[in-house]
Coordinates of C-alpha atoms in Angstrom, one line a residue:
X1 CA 112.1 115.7 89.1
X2 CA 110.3 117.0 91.8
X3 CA 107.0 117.4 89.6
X4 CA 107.4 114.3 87.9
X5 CA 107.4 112.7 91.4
X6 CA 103.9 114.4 92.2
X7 CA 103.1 113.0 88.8
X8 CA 104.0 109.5 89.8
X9 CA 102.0 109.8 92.9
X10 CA 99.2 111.2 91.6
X11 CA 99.3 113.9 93.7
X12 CA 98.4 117.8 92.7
X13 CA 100.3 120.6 94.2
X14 CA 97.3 121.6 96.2
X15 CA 96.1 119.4 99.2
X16 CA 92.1 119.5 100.0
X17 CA 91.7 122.3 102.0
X18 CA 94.9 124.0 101.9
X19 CA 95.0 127.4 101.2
X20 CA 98.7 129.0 99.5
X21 CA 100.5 131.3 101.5
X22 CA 103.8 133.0 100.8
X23 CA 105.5 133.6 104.2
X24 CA 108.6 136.4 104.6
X25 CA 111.2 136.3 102.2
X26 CA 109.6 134.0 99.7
X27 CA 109.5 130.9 101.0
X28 CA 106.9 128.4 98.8
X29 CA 104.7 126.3 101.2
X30 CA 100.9 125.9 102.8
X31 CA 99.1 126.9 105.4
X32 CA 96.2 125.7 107.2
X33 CA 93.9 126.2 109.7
X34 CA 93.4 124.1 111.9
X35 CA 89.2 123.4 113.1
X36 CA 90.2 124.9 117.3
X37 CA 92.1 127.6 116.2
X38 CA 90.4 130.6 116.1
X39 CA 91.0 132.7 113.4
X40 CA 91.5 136.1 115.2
X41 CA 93.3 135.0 117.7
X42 CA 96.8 133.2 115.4
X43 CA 98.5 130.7 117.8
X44 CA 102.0 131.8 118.5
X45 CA 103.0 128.2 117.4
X46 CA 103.8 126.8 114.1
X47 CA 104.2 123.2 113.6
X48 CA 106.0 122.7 110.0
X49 CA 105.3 118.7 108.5
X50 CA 104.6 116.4 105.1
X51 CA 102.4 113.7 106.2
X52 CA 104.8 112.1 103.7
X53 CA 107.0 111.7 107.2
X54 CA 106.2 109.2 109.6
X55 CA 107.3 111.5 112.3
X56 CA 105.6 114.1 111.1
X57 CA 102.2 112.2 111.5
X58 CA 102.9 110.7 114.4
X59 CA 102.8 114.3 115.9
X60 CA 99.7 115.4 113.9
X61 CA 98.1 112.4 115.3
X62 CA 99.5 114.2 118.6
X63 CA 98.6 117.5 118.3
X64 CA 95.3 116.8 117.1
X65 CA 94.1 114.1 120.2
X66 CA 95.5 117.5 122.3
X67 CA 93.6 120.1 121.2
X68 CA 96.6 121.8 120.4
X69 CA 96.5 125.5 118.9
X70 CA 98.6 126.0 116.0
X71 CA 99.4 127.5 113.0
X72 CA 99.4 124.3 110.4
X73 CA 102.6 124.6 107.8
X74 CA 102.8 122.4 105.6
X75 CA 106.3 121.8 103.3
X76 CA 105.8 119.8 100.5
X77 CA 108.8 117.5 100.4
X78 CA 108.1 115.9 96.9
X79 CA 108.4 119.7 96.0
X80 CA 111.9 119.7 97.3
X81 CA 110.3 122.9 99.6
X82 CA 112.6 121.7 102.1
X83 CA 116.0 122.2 100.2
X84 CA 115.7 125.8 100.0
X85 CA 118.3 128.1 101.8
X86 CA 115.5 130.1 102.8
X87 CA 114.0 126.9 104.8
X88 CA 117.5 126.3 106.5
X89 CA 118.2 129.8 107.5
X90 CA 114.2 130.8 108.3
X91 CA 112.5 127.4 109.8
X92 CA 115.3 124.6 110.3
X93 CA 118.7 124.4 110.1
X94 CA 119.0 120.8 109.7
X95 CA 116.0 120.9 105.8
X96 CA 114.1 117.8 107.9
X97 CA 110.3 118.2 109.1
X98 CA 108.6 117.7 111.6
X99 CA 110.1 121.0 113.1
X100 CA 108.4 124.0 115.6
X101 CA 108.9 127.4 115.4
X102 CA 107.2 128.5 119.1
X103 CA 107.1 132.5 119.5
X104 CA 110.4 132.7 117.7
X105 CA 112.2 129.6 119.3
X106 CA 112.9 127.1 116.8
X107 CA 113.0 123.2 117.3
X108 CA 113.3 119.8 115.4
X109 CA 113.1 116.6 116.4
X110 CA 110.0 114.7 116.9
X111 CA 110.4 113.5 120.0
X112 CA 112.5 116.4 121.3
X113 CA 109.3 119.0 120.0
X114 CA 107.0 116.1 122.2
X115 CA 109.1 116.8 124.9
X116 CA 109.6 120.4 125.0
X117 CA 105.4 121.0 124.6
X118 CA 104.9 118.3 127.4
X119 CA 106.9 120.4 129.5
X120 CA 104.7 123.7 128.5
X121 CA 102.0 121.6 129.5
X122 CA 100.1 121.2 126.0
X123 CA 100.2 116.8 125.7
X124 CA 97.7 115.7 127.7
X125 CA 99.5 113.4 130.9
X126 CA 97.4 110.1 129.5
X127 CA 99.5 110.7 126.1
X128 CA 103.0 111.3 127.2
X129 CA 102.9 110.7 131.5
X130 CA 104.5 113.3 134.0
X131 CA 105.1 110.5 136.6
X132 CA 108.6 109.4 136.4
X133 CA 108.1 105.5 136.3
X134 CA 105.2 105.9 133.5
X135 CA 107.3 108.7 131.3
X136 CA 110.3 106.3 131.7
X137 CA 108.7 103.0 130.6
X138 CA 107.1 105.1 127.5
X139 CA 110.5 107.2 127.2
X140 CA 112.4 103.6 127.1
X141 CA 110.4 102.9 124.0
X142 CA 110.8 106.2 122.0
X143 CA 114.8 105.3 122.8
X144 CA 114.7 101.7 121.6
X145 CA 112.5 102.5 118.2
X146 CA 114.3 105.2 116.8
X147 CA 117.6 102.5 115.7
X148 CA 115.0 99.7 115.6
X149 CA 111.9 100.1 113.9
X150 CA 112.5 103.3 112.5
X151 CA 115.6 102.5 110.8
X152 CA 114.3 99.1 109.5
X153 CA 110.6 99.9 108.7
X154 CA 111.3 102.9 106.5
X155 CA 115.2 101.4 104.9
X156 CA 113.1 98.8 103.4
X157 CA 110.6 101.4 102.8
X158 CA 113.0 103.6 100.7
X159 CA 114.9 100.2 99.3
X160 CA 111.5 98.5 97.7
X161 CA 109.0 101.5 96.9
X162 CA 110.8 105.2 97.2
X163 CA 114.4 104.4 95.8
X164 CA 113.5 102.7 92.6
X165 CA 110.2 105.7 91.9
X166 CA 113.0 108.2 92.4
X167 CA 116.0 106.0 89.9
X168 CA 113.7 104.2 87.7
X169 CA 116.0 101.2 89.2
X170 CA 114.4 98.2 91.3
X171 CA 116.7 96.3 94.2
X172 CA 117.8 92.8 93.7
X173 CA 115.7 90.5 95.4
X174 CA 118.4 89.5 97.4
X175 CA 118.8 93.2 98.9
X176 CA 114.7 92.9 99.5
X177 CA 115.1 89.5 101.6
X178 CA 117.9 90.9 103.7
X179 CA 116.5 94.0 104.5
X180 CA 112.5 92.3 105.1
X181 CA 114.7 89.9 107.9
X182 CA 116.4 93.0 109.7
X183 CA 112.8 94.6 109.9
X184 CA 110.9 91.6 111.3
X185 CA 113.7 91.2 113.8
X186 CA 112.3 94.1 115.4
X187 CA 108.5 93.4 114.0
X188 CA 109.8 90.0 116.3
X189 CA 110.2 92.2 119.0
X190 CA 106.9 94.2 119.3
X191 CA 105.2 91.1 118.7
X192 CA 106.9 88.7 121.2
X193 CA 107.8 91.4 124.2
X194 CA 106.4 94.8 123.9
X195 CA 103.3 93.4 123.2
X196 CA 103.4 90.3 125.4
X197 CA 101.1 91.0 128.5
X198 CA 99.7 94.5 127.5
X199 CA 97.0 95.9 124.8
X200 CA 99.4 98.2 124.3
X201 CA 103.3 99.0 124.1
X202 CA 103.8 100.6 127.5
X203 CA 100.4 99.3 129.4
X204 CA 96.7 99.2 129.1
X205 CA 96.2 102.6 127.4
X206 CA 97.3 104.6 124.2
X207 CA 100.1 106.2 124.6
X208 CA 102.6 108.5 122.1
X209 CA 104.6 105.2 122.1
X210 CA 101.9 104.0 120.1
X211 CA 101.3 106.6 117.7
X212 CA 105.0 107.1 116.4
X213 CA 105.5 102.9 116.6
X214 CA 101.8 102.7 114.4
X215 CA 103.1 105.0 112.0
X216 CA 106.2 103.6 110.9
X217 CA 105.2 100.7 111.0
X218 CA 102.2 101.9 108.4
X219 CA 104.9 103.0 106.2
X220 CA 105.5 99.4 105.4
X221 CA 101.8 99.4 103.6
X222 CA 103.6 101.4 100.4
X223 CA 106.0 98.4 99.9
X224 CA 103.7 95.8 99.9
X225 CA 104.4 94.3 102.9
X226 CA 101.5 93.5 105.4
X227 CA 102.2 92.8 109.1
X228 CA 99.0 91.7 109.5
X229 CA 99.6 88.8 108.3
X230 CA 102.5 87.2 110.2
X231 CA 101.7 89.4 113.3
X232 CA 98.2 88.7 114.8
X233 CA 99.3 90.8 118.1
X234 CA 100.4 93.7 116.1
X235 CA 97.5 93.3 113.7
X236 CA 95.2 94.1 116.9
X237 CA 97.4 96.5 118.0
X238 CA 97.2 98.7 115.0
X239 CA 92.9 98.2 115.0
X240 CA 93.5 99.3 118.9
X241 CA 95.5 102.3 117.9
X242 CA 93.4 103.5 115.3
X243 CA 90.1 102.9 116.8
X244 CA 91.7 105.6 119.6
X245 CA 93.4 108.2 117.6
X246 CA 90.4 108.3 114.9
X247 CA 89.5 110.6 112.8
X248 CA 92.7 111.9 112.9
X249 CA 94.8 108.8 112.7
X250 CA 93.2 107.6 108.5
X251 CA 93.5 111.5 107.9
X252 CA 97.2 111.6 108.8
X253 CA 97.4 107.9 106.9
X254 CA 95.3 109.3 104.1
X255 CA 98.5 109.5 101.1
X256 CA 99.7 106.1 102.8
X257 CA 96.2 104.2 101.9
X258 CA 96.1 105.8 98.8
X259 CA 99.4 104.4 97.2
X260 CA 99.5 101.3 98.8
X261 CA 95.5 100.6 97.9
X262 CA 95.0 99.4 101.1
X263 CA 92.5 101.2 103.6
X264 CA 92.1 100.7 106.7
X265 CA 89.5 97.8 106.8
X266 CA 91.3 95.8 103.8
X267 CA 91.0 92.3 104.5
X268 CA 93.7 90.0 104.6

């Protein structure tokens, strides 16, 4: 099933630029490295991601605008590399990426792993603020999205493009219509009061608010639903936050133009 599905996506086992590695014990994956990372000198840090996830791009998106140093793992989920017992003993307990391994201390979580290298002082403060009233307001919006636009976004995601790859079997259009009104309930939202007064979610600059909101919202694309076109705020928006997290913002969104057919600058 799992190479059928690479099949279907028209994806090979091998990513450009990805060189095979075989870490300890046998565990299948990929490893890259990444352009600041100098090659004699392995960062003690390795960050372990599909860009398949829309957490796990929102934090490549991350790591990249930082000039983080890290050892880049990726997991091929359409593999099923993440279903091993040798993932959930040696990398993550819980078989989800994103997920860190740091010197030996092992984390998942997106927005837990943004947290815990904040603290270390690796996200640059204009990303993810240390002030209490600017890291609350953006905080307040990683809260609010993850049973909002998270949920919604990728359900319908799943329901109309992933679900019926995986069964062969497509939902009722009833189940569609249901399921598109839940998501632009909190589409309604962005649009109408996180967007209201402000360029962007949580003020006049990009924030990681942005980035993880931008790429689930992206997800959508591989559905065949456009927000672009009922949401002229978000439709900005998304220009806004791509214009600022470019070139690593269409590289982390590379797989999700290619099955939708959409790039970037598709017109409407």
């Amino acid at each position: 099933m799992a190479s059928h599905l690479a099949g279907l996506l028209g994806l090979s086992n091998d990513e450009d630029n990805v060189v095979p590695f075989t870490p300890k014990k046998g565990l299948r994956g990929t490893r890259r490295q990444v352009a600041n990372l100098d090659v004699e000198k392995m960062s003690s840090l390795r960050f372990y991601y599909d860009l398949m996830s829309q957490p796990s791009r929102a934090l490549f998106i991350i790591f990249r605008l930082s000039g983080m140093q890290y050892e880049d793992c990726v997991v091929q989920l359409r593999n099923g590399e993440h279903l091993t017992d040798e993932f959930k003993h040696n990398i993550n307990r819980f078989q989800r990426v994103p997920c860190i391994n740091d010197n030996g201390y092992k984390l998942a979580e997106s927005v837990a792993i943004l947290r815990y290298l904040s603290a270390k002082g690796k996200i640059p403060e204009h990303l993810y603020p240390k002030y209490f009233v600017d890291q609350g307001r953006v905080d307040e919006f990683l809260e609010w999205q993850h049973n909002t636009i998270r949920v919604t976004c990728a359900l319908y995601f799943r329901t109309v493009w992933l679900d019926p790859l995986l069964t062969g079997r497509a939902p009722t259009e009833a189940k569609i219509e249901t399921l598109r009104i839940l998501m632009e309930r909190n589409l309604d939202i962005i649009e109408e009061v996180w967007l209201a007064k402000s360029e962007f979610l949580t003020g006049s600059s990009l924030t990681v608010a942005d980035i993880f909101a931008a790429c689930e919202i992206e997800q959508t694309r591989m559905a065949d639903y456009d927000v672009r076109i009922k949401y002229p705020k978000i439709r900005a928006w998304l220009k806004r936050v791509r214009q600022s997290c470019n070139p690593h913002y269409d590289t982390a969104h590379h797989f999700v133009y290619k099955i939708s057919g959409t790039g970037p600058q598709a017109k409407l």
